Amino acid sequence: MFAVTGRGPLRDHDPEIELGEGEEYGLKPMNCPGHCLLFKTQKRSYKDLPIRYADFSPLHRNELSGALSGLTRLRRFHQDDGHIFCDQSQLTGEIARTLDFVQLVYRTLDLGDYKLRLGTRPTQFIGTGHDWDTAEGHLTTALEDSGRSYYINRGDGAFYGPKIDIVLTDADGKDHQTATIQLDFQLPKRFGLEFDTPDSAVKQTPVLIHRAVLGSLERFMALLIESYGGKWPFWLNPRQLILLTVGQDQGVRRRAEEMAGQLASPDARPGALALKARAFMVSCDNSDESIGKKIFNARKRGFNLYAVVGERNLKQPPNNQALDISLASHPKEQDVREAIRVFLHSQTLKTGSEVQANHVTSKAVIASLTIQQCQDLLTYLDSRYL
């Protein structure tokens, strides 16, 4: 728990000391104090609430060397740290919105089921019993309203307030706490935070909600890598599409590089807004390996899609190229096959001519598409979080 103090041992006694001299500096363990000071920089009204801050800056914990473990336990990490300052009447709604946010993110990332754990008042705590009963009541109401099952871990709350933890289980059956929602009646009091009520003569202290949806980004990334087992969905994959050249003709290799550039930046057109421009991860394999070996390597390296570029592409006009797009690997291949079927049907309706698709039910989905259609397919898969 933080308390507001002077700027340093010498500064307290001699105001003439230059700022920075005689002060001790430490590595930031959390963002809560900074956000409290940020709240305090302006006069606040009940009309301003809730006020929400988010911070992804690095945090530090002096973990014991024996406790350090890969990406799951670090001394320096990043957290999607958020703080919501609100009135007590807004607590249940804010907690419910955060639970919905967690569900949206975890469902989008396809992380499967997770557990909700309610931590209640520990033996050692600060604040009044009334504050604790009120806080636990708000968390319980939000959990009941969510319709999801949860369990109570008695005495597991932080010493300043109760909390809801979101727990994921890894492949070895070990539980990891990721997201968290914590209620805090104490820190705003210690920092002297207040806001104007409808009665301008009355000031009121806000309640602070500490929330993290992913928790430690490094730990979350470790769980994500393990969950996908190296097969990333298209929208997250750093290896989305690879163009494989046939033969050793330098013209074919140059054409493949040109096409890769077009596919990687489909919105790099005159008049396109840079802030809205899409970019895809497109690579080229111009090695001397056989095409069979290149396809094997593309699947092994975890590319989602591949396309073969050969001499026929040299005979086609640069603005009317055709590519045979194939599915290399994906954690949800059936869903991707179905999505490509839907996309090809939409292209048939759009162009008035049937788009050729072969082996749709086999290991690789193959469709002959123009560069523009390829760009549309990449955008389609990306927008569907596939």
PDB file of C-alpha atoms in Angstrom, residues 103-281:
ATOM      1  CA  GLN A 103     -14.818 -13.012 -22.169  1.00  0.00           C
ATOM      2  CA  LEU A 104     -14.558 -11.229 -25.536  1.00  0.00           C
ATOM      3  CA  VAL A 105     -10.745 -11.292 -25.532  1.00  0.00           C
ATOM      4  CA  TYR A 106     -10.385 -14.909 -24.392  1.00  0.00           C
ATOM      5  CA  ARG A 107     -13.048 -16.111 -26.839  1.00  0.00           C
ATOM      6  CA  THR A 108     -11.356 -14.247 -29.705  1.00  0.00           C
ATOM      7  CA  LEU A 109      -8.017 -15.827 -28.785  1.00  0.00           C
ATOM      8  CA  ASP A 110      -9.752 -19.232 -28.571  1.00  0.00           C
ATOM      9  CA  LEU A 111      -8.193 -20.025 -25.202  1.00  0.00           C
ATOM     10  CA  GLY A 112     -10.977 -22.338 -24.131  1.00  0.00           C
ATOM     11  CA  ASP A 113     -12.653 -22.292 -20.758  1.00  0.00           C
ATOM     12  CA  TYR A 114     -11.270 -20.376 -17.805  1.00  0.00           C
ATOM     13  CA  LYS A 115     -12.089 -20.294 -14.117  1.00  0.00           C
ATOM     14  CA  LEU A 116     -13.398 -17.349 -12.095  1.00  0.00           C
ATOM     15  CA  ARG A 117     -12.111 -17.167  -8.537  1.00  0.00           C
ATOM     16  CA  LEU A 118     -13.451 -14.768  -5.887  1.00  0.00           C
ATOM     17  CA  GLY A 119     -10.899 -13.858  -3.215  1.00  0.00           C
ATOM     18  CA  THR A 120     -12.464 -12.584   0.024  1.00  0.00           C
ATOM     19  CA  ARG A 121     -11.218 -10.751   3.129  1.00  0.00           C
ATOM     20  CA  PRO A 122      -7.874 -12.042   4.465  1.00  0.00           C
ATOM     21  CA  THR A 123      -6.927 -12.202   8.128  1.00  0.00           C
ATOM     22  CA  GLN A 124      -4.743  -9.096   7.829  1.00  0.00           C
ATOM     23  CA  PHE A 125      -6.541  -6.257   6.066  1.00  0.00           C
ATOM     24  CA  ILE A 126      -6.946  -2.502   6.132  1.00  0.00           C
ATOM     25  CA  GLY A 127     -10.160  -0.532   6.009  1.00  0.00           C
ATOM     26  CA  THR A 128     -13.472  -1.064   7.736  1.00  0.00           C
ATOM     27  CA  GLY A 129     -15.574  -4.197   7.777  1.00  0.00           C
ATOM     28  CA  HIS A 130     -18.381  -2.230   6.144  1.00  0.00           C
ATOM     29  CA  ASP A 131     -16.134  -1.313   3.189  1.00  0.00           C
ATOM     30  CA  TRP A 132     -15.172  -4.956   2.762  1.00  0.00           C
ATOM     31  CA  ASP A 133     -18.745  -6.214   2.943  1.00  0.00           C
ATOM     32  CA  THR A 134     -19.794  -3.618   0.355  1.00  0.00           C
ATOM     33  CA  ALA A 135     -16.926  -4.496  -2.002  1.00  0.00           C
ATOM     34  CA  GLU A 136     -17.490  -8.249  -1.735  1.00  0.00           C
ATOM     35  CA  GLY A 137     -21.204  -7.682  -2.363  1.00  0.00           C
ATOM     36  CA  HIS A 138     -20.519  -5.808  -5.617  1.00  0.00           C
ATOM     37  CA  LEU A 139     -18.142  -8.511  -6.888  1.00  0.00           C
ATOM     38  CA  THR A 140     -20.560 -11.302  -5.980  1.00  0.00           C
ATOM     39  CA  THR A 141     -23.468  -9.526  -7.696  1.00  0.00           C
ATOM     40  CA  ALA A 142     -21.433  -9.030 -10.878  1.00  0.00           C
ATOM     41  CA  LEU A 143     -20.393 -12.709 -10.888  1.00  0.00           C
ATOM     42  CA  GLU A 144     -23.963 -13.897 -10.343  1.00  0.00           C
ATOM     43  CA  ASP A 145     -25.244 -11.617 -13.100  1.00  0.00           C
ATOM     44  CA  SER A 146     -22.564 -12.884 -15.522  1.00  0.00           C
ATOM     45  CA  GLY A 147     -24.155 -16.331 -15.536  1.00  0.00           C
ATOM     46  CA  ARG A 148     -20.746 -18.008 -15.303  1.00  0.00           C
ATOM     47  CA  SER A 149     -19.789 -20.446 -12.576  1.00  0.00           C
ATOM     48  CA  TYR A 150     -17.220 -19.306 -10.024  1.00  0.00           C
ATOM     49  CA  TYR A 151     -15.763 -20.478  -6.753  1.00  0.00           C
ATOM     50  CA  ILE A 152     -14.796 -18.654  -3.572  1.00  0.00           C
ATOM     51  CA  ASN A 153     -11.245 -18.750  -2.249  1.00  0.00           C
ATOM     52  CA  ARG A 154     -11.775 -17.451   1.268  1.00  0.00           C
ATOM     53  CA  GLY A 155      -9.098 -15.174   2.643  1.00  0.00           C
ATOM     54  CA  ASP A 156      -7.384 -14.825  -0.753  1.00  0.00           C
ATOM     55  CA  GLY A 157      -8.249 -11.147  -1.283  1.00  0.00           C
ATOM     56  CA  ALA A 158      -5.558  -8.471  -1.319  1.00  0.00           C
ATOM     57  CA  PHE A 159      -5.095  -6.760   2.032  1.00  0.00           C
ATOM     58  CA  TYR A 160      -6.755  -3.616   0.622  1.00  0.00           C
ATOM     59  CA  GLY A 161      -9.756  -5.229  -1.083  1.00  0.00           C
ATOM     60  CA  PRO A 162     -11.447  -8.346  -2.507  1.00  0.00           C
ATOM     61  CA  LYS A 163     -10.773  -9.509  -6.048  1.00  0.00           C
ATOM     62  CA  ILE A 164     -11.872 -11.699  -8.944  1.00  0.00           C
ATOM     63  CA  ASP A 165      -9.072 -13.691 -10.565  1.00  0.00           C
ATOM     64  CA  ILE A 166      -9.296 -15.334 -13.993  1.00  0.00           C
ATOM     65  CA  VAL A 167      -7.358 -18.600 -14.026  1.00  0.00           C
ATOM     66  CA  LEU A 168      -6.111 -20.488 -17.092  1.00  0.00           C
ATOM     67  CA  THR A 169      -4.778 -24.045 -16.980  1.00  0.00           C
ATOM     68  CA  ASP A 170      -1.723 -24.933 -19.076  1.00  0.00           C
ATOM     69  CA  ALA A 171      -1.018 -28.227 -20.868  1.00  0.00           C
ATOM     70  CA  ASP A 172       0.616 -29.658 -17.737  1.00  0.00           C
ATOM     71  CA  GLY A 173      -2.455 -28.962 -15.618  1.00  0.00           C
ATOM     72  CA  LYS A 174      -0.883 -26.042 -13.768  1.00  0.00           C
ATOM     73  CA  ASP A 175      -3.105 -23.043 -13.026  1.00  0.00           C
ATOM     74  CA  HIS A 176      -1.966 -19.520 -13.944  1.00  0.00           C
ATOM     75  CA  GLN A 177      -3.740 -16.371 -12.821  1.00  0.00           C
ATOM     76  CA  THR A 178      -3.981 -13.975 -15.780  1.00  0.00           C
ATOM     77  CA  ALA A 179      -6.758 -11.379 -15.619  1.00  0.00           C
ATOM     78  CA  THR A 180      -7.813  -9.769 -12.343  1.00  0.00           C
ATOM     79  CA  ILE A 181     -10.431  -7.332 -11.054  1.00  0.00           C
ATOM     80  CA  GLN A 182      -9.729  -5.818  -7.634  1.00  0.00           C
ATOM     81  CA  LEU A 183     -11.756  -3.330  -5.611  1.00  0.00           C
ATOM     82  CA  ASP A 184      -9.868  -0.735  -3.578  1.00  0.00           C
ATOM     83  CA  PHE A 185     -11.488   1.697  -1.136  1.00  0.00           C
ATOM     84  CA  GLN A 186      -8.173   2.536   0.562  1.00  0.00           C
ATOM     85  CA  LEU A 187      -5.729   3.945  -2.006  1.00  0.00           C
ATOM     86  CA  PRO A 188      -8.001   6.841  -3.089  1.00  0.00           C
ATOM     87  CA  LYS A 189      -8.303   7.842   0.579  1.00  0.00           C
ATOM     88  CA  ARG A 190      -4.537   7.788   1.085  1.00  0.00           C
ATOM     89  CA  PHE A 191      -4.003  10.006  -1.939  1.00  0.00           C
ATOM     90  CA  GLY A 192      -6.780  12.369  -0.909  1.00  0.00           C
ATOM     91  CA  LEU A 193      -8.772  11.835  -4.090  1.00  0.00           C
ATOM     92  CA  GLU A 194     -12.211  13.373  -4.284  1.00  0.00           C
ATOM     93  CA  PHE A 195     -14.884  14.562  -6.666  1.00  0.00           C
ATOM     94  CA  ASP A 196     -17.764  17.028  -6.492  1.00  0.00           C
ATOM     95  CA  THR A 197     -21.199  15.552  -5.827  1.00  0.00           C
ATOM     96  CA  PRO A 198     -24.505  17.068  -7.033  1.00  0.00           C
ATOM     97  CA  ASP A 199     -24.355  19.018  -3.793  1.00  0.00           C
ATOM     98  CA  SER A 200     -21.319  21.187  -4.633  1.00  0.00           C
ATOM     99  CA  ALA A 201     -20.549  21.671  -0.954  1.00  0.00           C
ATOM    100  CA  VAL A 202     -20.010  17.922  -0.449  1.00  0.00           C
ATOM    101  CA  LYS A 203     -16.910  16.080  -1.617  1.00  0.00           C
ATOM    102  CA  GLN A 204     -16.777  12.307  -2.049  1.00  0.00           C
ATOM    103  CA  THR A 205     -13.922   9.822  -2.423  1.00  0.00           C
ATOM    104  CA  PRO A 206     -14.046   7.615  -5.536  1.00  0.00           C
ATOM    105  CA  VAL A 207     -13.646   3.847  -5.495  1.00  0.00           C
ATOM    106  CA  LEU A 208     -10.738   2.382  -7.447  1.00  0.00           C
ATOM    107  CA  ILE A 209     -11.015  -0.735  -9.608  1.00  0.00           C
ATOM    108  CA  HIS A 210      -7.682  -2.339 -10.508  1.00  0.00           C
ATOM    109  CA  ARG A 211      -8.132  -4.418 -13.652  1.00  0.00           C
ATOM    110  CA  ALA A 212      -5.950  -6.398 -16.035  1.00  0.00           C
ATOM    111  CA  VAL A 213      -7.433  -8.436 -18.884  1.00  0.00           C
ATOM    112  CA  LEU A 214      -4.288 -10.265 -20.016  1.00  0.00           C
ATOM    113  CA  GLY A 215      -2.245  -9.775 -16.866  1.00  0.00           C
ATOM    114  CA  SER A 216       1.478 -10.169 -17.461  1.00  0.00           C
ATOM    115  CA  LEU A 217       1.850 -10.012 -21.254  1.00  0.00           C
ATOM    116  CA  GLU A 218       4.892 -12.272 -21.109  1.00  0.00           C
ATOM    117  CA  ARG A 219       3.063 -14.922 -19.091  1.00  0.00           C
ATOM    118  CA  PHE A 220       0.041 -14.640 -21.337  1.00  0.00           C
ATOM    119  CA  MET A 221       2.220 -15.036 -24.416  1.00  0.00           C
ATOM    120  CA  ALA A 222       3.736 -18.213 -22.940  1.00  0.00           C
ATOM    121  CA  LEU A 223       0.258 -19.668 -22.394  1.00  0.00           C
ATOM    122  CA  LEU A 224      -0.792 -18.592 -25.884  1.00  0.00           C
ATOM    123  CA  ILE A 225       2.237 -20.209 -27.534  1.00  0.00           C
ATOM    124  CA  GLU A 226       1.587 -23.415 -25.629  1.00  0.00           C
ATOM    125  CA  SER A 227      -2.129 -23.353 -26.413  1.00  0.00           C
ATOM    126  CA  TYR A 228      -1.598 -23.083 -30.178  1.00  0.00           C
ATOM    127  CA  GLY A 229       1.312 -25.522 -30.212  1.00  0.00           C
ATOM    128  CA  GLY A 230       3.121 -23.550 -32.906  1.00  0.00           C
ATOM    129  CA  LYS A 231       0.099 -23.414 -35.252  1.00  0.00           C
ATOM    130  CA  TRP A 232      -1.018 -19.798 -35.128  1.00  0.00           C
ATOM    131  CA  PRO A 233      -4.330 -18.540 -36.507  1.00  0.00           C
ATOM    132  CA  PHE A 234      -3.978 -16.304 -39.540  1.00  0.00           C
ATOM    133  CA  TRP A 235      -4.768 -13.008 -37.776  1.00  0.00           C
ATOM    134  CA  LEU A 236      -1.988 -13.579 -35.199  1.00  0.00           C
ATOM    135  CA  ASN A 237       0.554 -15.393 -37.326  1.00  0.00           C
ATOM    136  CA  PRO A 238       3.881 -13.709 -38.171  1.00  0.00           C
ATOM    137  CA  ARG A 239       4.020 -16.195 -41.078  1.00  0.00           C
ATOM    138  CA  GLN A 240       0.736 -15.764 -42.923  1.00  0.00           C
ATOM    139  CA  LEU A 241       1.561 -16.401 -46.596  1.00  0.00           C
ATOM    140  CA  ILE A 242       4.627 -17.560 -48.491  1.00  0.00           C
ATOM    141  CA  LEU A 243       5.222 -17.484 -52.245  1.00  0.00           C
ATOM    142  CA  LEU A 244       7.171 -20.485 -53.549  1.00  0.00           C
ATOM    143  CA  THR A 245       9.060 -20.148 -56.822  1.00  0.00           C
ATOM    144  CA  VAL A 246       9.423 -22.981 -59.321  1.00  0.00           C
ATOM    145  CA  GLY A 247      12.815 -23.327 -61.011  1.00  0.00           C
ATOM    146  CA  GLN A 248      15.770 -20.975 -60.925  1.00  0.00           C
ATOM    147  CA  ASP A 249      14.675 -18.365 -63.451  1.00  0.00           C
ATOM    148  CA  GLN A 250      15.613 -14.902 -62.130  1.00  0.00           C
ATOM    149  CA  GLY A 251      12.575 -13.380 -63.809  1.00  0.00           C
ATOM    150  CA  VAL A 252      10.278 -15.683 -61.843  1.00  0.00           C
ATOM    151  CA  ARG A 253      12.058 -14.758 -58.621  1.00  0.00           C
ATOM    152  CA  ARG A 254      11.711 -11.034 -59.316  1.00  0.00           C
ATOM    153  CA  ARG A 255       8.033 -11.472 -60.160  1.00  0.00           C
ATOM    154  CA  ALA A 256       7.490 -13.360 -56.889  1.00  0.00           C
ATOM    155  CA  GLU A 257       9.133 -10.533 -54.920  1.00  0.00           C
ATOM    156  CA  GLU A 258       6.913  -7.977 -56.686  1.00  0.00           C
ATOM    157  CA  MET A 259       3.773  -9.977 -55.946  1.00  0.00           C
ATOM    158  CA  ALA A 260       4.809 -10.438 -52.312  1.00  0.00           C
ATOM    159  CA  GLY A 261       5.105  -6.664 -51.979  1.00  0.00           C
ATOM    160  CA  GLN A 262       1.637  -6.157 -53.463  1.00  0.00           C
ATOM    161  CA  LEU A 263       0.066  -8.746 -51.178  1.00  0.00           C
ATOM    162  CA  ALA A 264       1.857  -7.521 -48.052  1.00  0.00           C
ATOM    163  CA  SER A 265       0.470  -3.981 -48.405  1.00  0.00           C
ATOM    164  CA  PRO A 266      -2.941  -4.193 -50.109  1.00  0.00           C
ATOM    165  CA  ASP A 267      -3.880  -0.703 -48.906  1.00  0.00           C
ATOM    166  CA  ALA A 268      -0.699   0.985 -50.151  1.00  0.00           C
ATOM    167  CA  ARG A 269      -2.589   2.830 -52.858  1.00  0.00           C
ATOM    168  CA  PRO A 270      -2.893   6.522 -53.641  1.00  0.00           C
ATOM    169  CA  GLY A 271      -5.510   8.032 -51.360  1.00  0.00           C
ATOM    170  CA  ALA A 272      -5.432   5.206 -48.788  1.00  0.00           C
ATOM    171  CA  LEU A 273      -5.369   6.391 -45.184  1.00  0.00           C
ATOM    172  CA  ALA A 274      -2.148   5.303 -43.483  1.00  0.00           C
ATOM    173  CA  LEU A 275      -3.863   4.816 -40.109  1.00  0.00           C
ATOM    174  CA  LYS A 276      -6.335   2.371 -41.643  1.00  0.00           C
ATOM    175  CA  ALA A 277      -3.881   0.591 -43.947  1.00  0.00           C
ATOM    176  CA  ARG A 278      -3.672  -3.178 -43.565  1.00  0.00           C
ATOM    177  CA  ALA A 279      -0.396  -5.036 -43.735  1.00  0.00           C
ATOM    178  CA  PHE A 280       0.142  -8.774 -44.049  1.00  0.00           C
ATOM    179  CA  MET A 281       3.189 -10.948 -43.384  1.00  0.00           C
TER     180      MET A 281
END
